[in-house]
Amino acid sequence: MEILALIFPVFAIIVTGYAFARFEILPQSVAGALTQFVFYTAIPAILFVIIAKQDLKDLANWPFIIAFGGPILVVFVLLFLLARITRHLSLGDATMLAMASVACNTGIIALPLLHELFGEKTVVLAALANIIVVALLLGVIILLETANAEDEGGFATTLRHLRNALVNPVILSTLLGIAFAATPFSLPQIAVDYLNLMASALTPCALFAVGMSIKISEIKETGSTVALTTFVKLVGLPALVLACAMMLELNALTATAAVIAAAVPTAKNVFILSERYHQYEHVSAETVSVTTALSIVTLIGWLFLLSHLYPGTFAV
């Protein structure tokens, strides 16, 4: 019952957001506005204020990076090759199929979820997970640019997208936090209080927006390809991360954070990229919607499993 008491408020907020959208209590545009607020203010605030207080050696958490990033890279490469060799998909379509299966929504879902369940100690791990996903995103952009080599822009367009990725508020606040942590200075208390107040909106706003964006009806419209990407994203990838975490003998909290970061739904950036490059748009869009809806069930399952494997981590 302890795990239920811990996770019920989190998923209750998501369900509340879904109900508000389903019964049109709030317009659908509210979800987009909340997501933008979280993305540009609350997430950067919490990332900077927490990372800036860290010791640099704590940020180089190589066991976590390997346990989380290794399976993502392996699954991406395997699915990419499978799509190219057995399904004969184009370079762009194969890239998007693989990316839809591994691109974790670490910013909007994993970070507030981990922060709510385990506090500040997991925010740095969520930030590292986000950096890994963005690093993969940069590689995907290069592949998509190669696939669209005949279009206008070419190398200049690639550089523009790489620049946009680096000035992403989530990445930029992480990098600024790391830079400040490298200095001998401490944040003034008034700045800490300001950033903490801004960050306090993260969990309710992010989870409410996720609930509003869920579209159950789209699950019925998906085919075998989306079933594959959804299974890999919500079941296969986190299982592989858990296996790696056990092999590397990660501590309970680090292993739990790695699995949860891998088990969250596909990031919306995947659909944005597929739409921008006109590669596998329908599969990307449906994967984002389906994984977001089904993750309410699968995340609870993963949390229950992790609570049995690492009971001390979930002490209320």
mmCIF file with all atom_site columns, N, CA, C and O in Angstrom, residues 13 92 102 111 114 149 171 175 202 212 232 259 314:
data_model
loop_
_atom_site.group_PDB
_atom_site.id
_atom_site.type_symbol
_atom_site.label_atom_id
_atom_site.label_alt_id
_atom_site.label_comp_id
_atom_site.label_asym_id
_atom_site.label_entity_id
_atom_site.label_seq_id
_atom_site.pdbx_PDB_ins_code
_atom_site.Cartn_x
_atom_site.Cartn_y
_atom_site.Cartn_z
_atom_site.occupancy
_atom_site.B_iso_or_equiv
_atom_site.pdbx_formal_charge
_atom_site.auth_seq_id
_atom_site.auth_comp_id
_atom_site.auth_asym_id
_atom_site.auth_atom_id
_atom_site.pdbx_PDB_model_num
ATOM 1  N N  . ILE A 1 13  ? -3.212 13.381 -10.938 1.00 0.00 ? 13  ILE A N  1
ATOM 2  C CA . ILE A 1 13  ? -3.109 14.666 -11.645 1.00 0.00 ? 13  ILE A CA 1
ATOM 3  C C  . ILE A 1 13  ? -3.230 14.446 -13.153 1.00 0.00 ? 13  ILE A C  1
ATOM 4  O O  . ILE A 1 13  ? -3.905 15.198 -13.862 1.00 0.00 ? 13  ILE A O  1
ATOM 5  N N  . GLY A 1 92  ? 15.298 7.910  -43.943 1.00 0.00 ? 92  GLY A N  1
ATOM 6  C CA . GLY A 1 92  ? 14.541 8.783  -43.057 1.00 0.00 ? 92  GLY A CA 1
ATOM 7  C C  . GLY A 1 92  ? 13.490 8.033  -42.257 1.00 0.00 ? 92  GLY A C  1
ATOM 8  O O  . GLY A 1 92  ? 13.357 8.243  -41.044 1.00 0.00 ? 92  GLY A O  1
ATOM 9  N N  . VAL A 1 102 ? 12.846 4.866  -28.826 1.00 0.00 ? 102 VAL A N  1
ATOM 10 C CA . VAL A 1 102 ? 13.825 5.064  -27.740 1.00 0.00 ? 102 VAL A CA 1
ATOM 11 C C  . VAL A 1 102 ? 13.861 6.485  -27.176 1.00 0.00 ? 102 VAL A C  1
ATOM 12 O O  . VAL A 1 102 ? 14.471 6.715  -26.127 1.00 0.00 ? 102 VAL A O  1
ATOM 13 N N  . LEU A 1 111 ? 11.367 13.876 -15.371 1.00 0.00 ? 111 LEU A N  1
ATOM 14 C CA . LEU A 1 111 ? 11.900 14.789 -14.359 1.00 0.00 ? 111 LEU A CA 1
ATOM 15 C C  . LEU A 1 111 ? 10.885 15.113 -13.267 1.00 0.00 ? 111 LEU A C  1
ATOM 16 O O  . LEU A 1 111 ? 11.177 14.949 -12.076 1.00 0.00 ? 111 LEU A O  1
ATOM 17 N N  . LEU A 1 114 ? 10.147 11.819 -11.172 1.00 0.00 ? 114 LEU A N  1
ATOM 18 C CA . LEU A 1 114 ? 11.227 11.459 -10.256 1.00 0.00 ? 114 LEU A CA 1
ATOM 19 C C  . LEU A 1 114 ? 11.350 12.464 -9.117  1.00 0.00 ? 114 LEU A C  1
ATOM 20 O O  . LEU A 1 114 ? 11.583 12.088 -7.961  1.00 0.00 ? 114 LEU A O  1
ATOM 21 N N  . ALA A 1 149 ? 18.951 15.290 -48.373 1.00 0.00 ? 149 ALA A N  1
ATOM 22 C CA . ALA A 1 149 ? 20.083 16.026 -48.945 1.00 0.00 ? 149 ALA A CA 1
ATOM 23 C C  . ALA A 1 149 ? 19.703 16.809 -50.193 1.00 0.00 ? 149 ALA A C  1
ATOM 24 O O  . ALA A 1 149 ? 20.331 17.828 -50.520 1.00 0.00 ? 149 ALA A O  1
ATOM 25 N N  . ILE A 1 171 ? 18.462 21.930 -22.075 1.00 0.00 ? 171 ILE A N  1
ATOM 26 C CA . ILE A 1 171 ? 19.898 21.670 -22.225 1.00 0.00 ? 171 ILE A CA 1
ATOM 27 C C  . ILE A 1 171 ? 20.709 22.869 -21.757 1.00 0.00 ? 171 ILE A C  1
ATOM 28 O O  . ILE A 1 171 ? 21.718 22.733 -21.044 1.00 0.00 ? 171 ILE A O  1
ATOM 29 N N  . LEU A 1 175 ? 23.591 22.983 -18.891 1.00 0.00 ? 175 LEU A N  1
ATOM 30 C CA . LEU A 1 175 ? 24.977 23.394 -19.147 1.00 0.00 ? 175 LEU A CA 1
ATOM 31 C C  . LEU A 1 175 ? 25.379 24.575 -18.269 1.00 0.00 ? 175 LEU A C  1
ATOM 32 O O  . LEU A 1 175 ? 26.507 24.625 -17.747 1.00 0.00 ? 175 LEU A O  1
ATOM 33 N N  . LEU A 1 202 ? 6.425  22.879 -11.429 1.00 0.00 ? 202 LEU A N  1
ATOM 34 C CA . LEU A 1 202 ? 6.798  21.854 -12.404 1.00 0.00 ? 202 LEU A CA 1
ATOM 35 C C  . LEU A 1 202 ? 5.851  20.651 -12.399 1.00 0.00 ? 202 LEU A C  1
ATOM 36 O O  . LEU A 1 202 ? 5.249  20.324 -13.421 1.00 0.00 ? 202 LEU A O  1
ATOM 37 N N  . MET A 1 212 ? -4.025 16.152 -20.329 1.00 0.00 ? 212 MET A N  1
ATOM 38 C CA . MET A 1 212 ? -4.848 16.819 -21.335 1.00 0.00 ? 212 MET A CA 1
ATOM 39 C C  . MET A 1 212 ? -4.491 16.403 -22.756 1.00 0.00 ? 212 MET A C  1
ATOM 40 O O  . MET A 1 212 ? -5.332 16.438 -23.657 1.00 0.00 ? 212 MET A O  1
ATOM 41 N N  . VAL A 1 232 ? 8.408  -1.706 -27.530 1.00 0.00 ? 232 VAL A N  1
ATOM 42 C CA . VAL A 1 232 ? 9.836  -1.478 -27.279 1.00 0.00 ? 232 VAL A CA 1
ATOM 43 C C  . VAL A 1 232 ? 10.023 -0.319 -26.306 1.00 0.00 ? 232 VAL A C  1
ATOM 44 O O  . VAL A 1 232 ? 10.814 -0.398 -25.358 1.00 0.00 ? 232 VAL A O  1
ATOM 45 N N  . VAL A 1 259 ? 15.619 3.322  -14.809 1.00 0.00 ? 259 VAL A N  1
ATOM 46 C CA . VAL A 1 259 ? 14.494 2.556  -15.369 1.00 0.00 ? 259 VAL A CA 1
ATOM 47 C C  . VAL A 1 259 ? 13.292 3.458  -15.624 1.00 0.00 ? 259 VAL A C  1
ATOM 48 O O  . VAL A 1 259 ? 12.662 3.386  -16.687 1.00 0.00 ? 259 VAL A O  1
ATOM 49 N N  . PHE A 1 314 ? 11.545 3.352  -1.883  1.00 0.00 ? 314 PHE A N  1
ATOM 50 C CA . PHE A 1 314 ? 10.178 3.832  -1.956  1.00 0.00 ? 314 PHE A CA 1
ATOM 51 C C  . PHE A 1 314 ? 9.549  4.075  -0.584  1.00 0.00 ? 314 PHE A C  1
ATOM 52 O O  . PHE A 1 314 ? 8.340  4.212  -0.473  1.00 0.00 ? 314 PHE A O  1
#
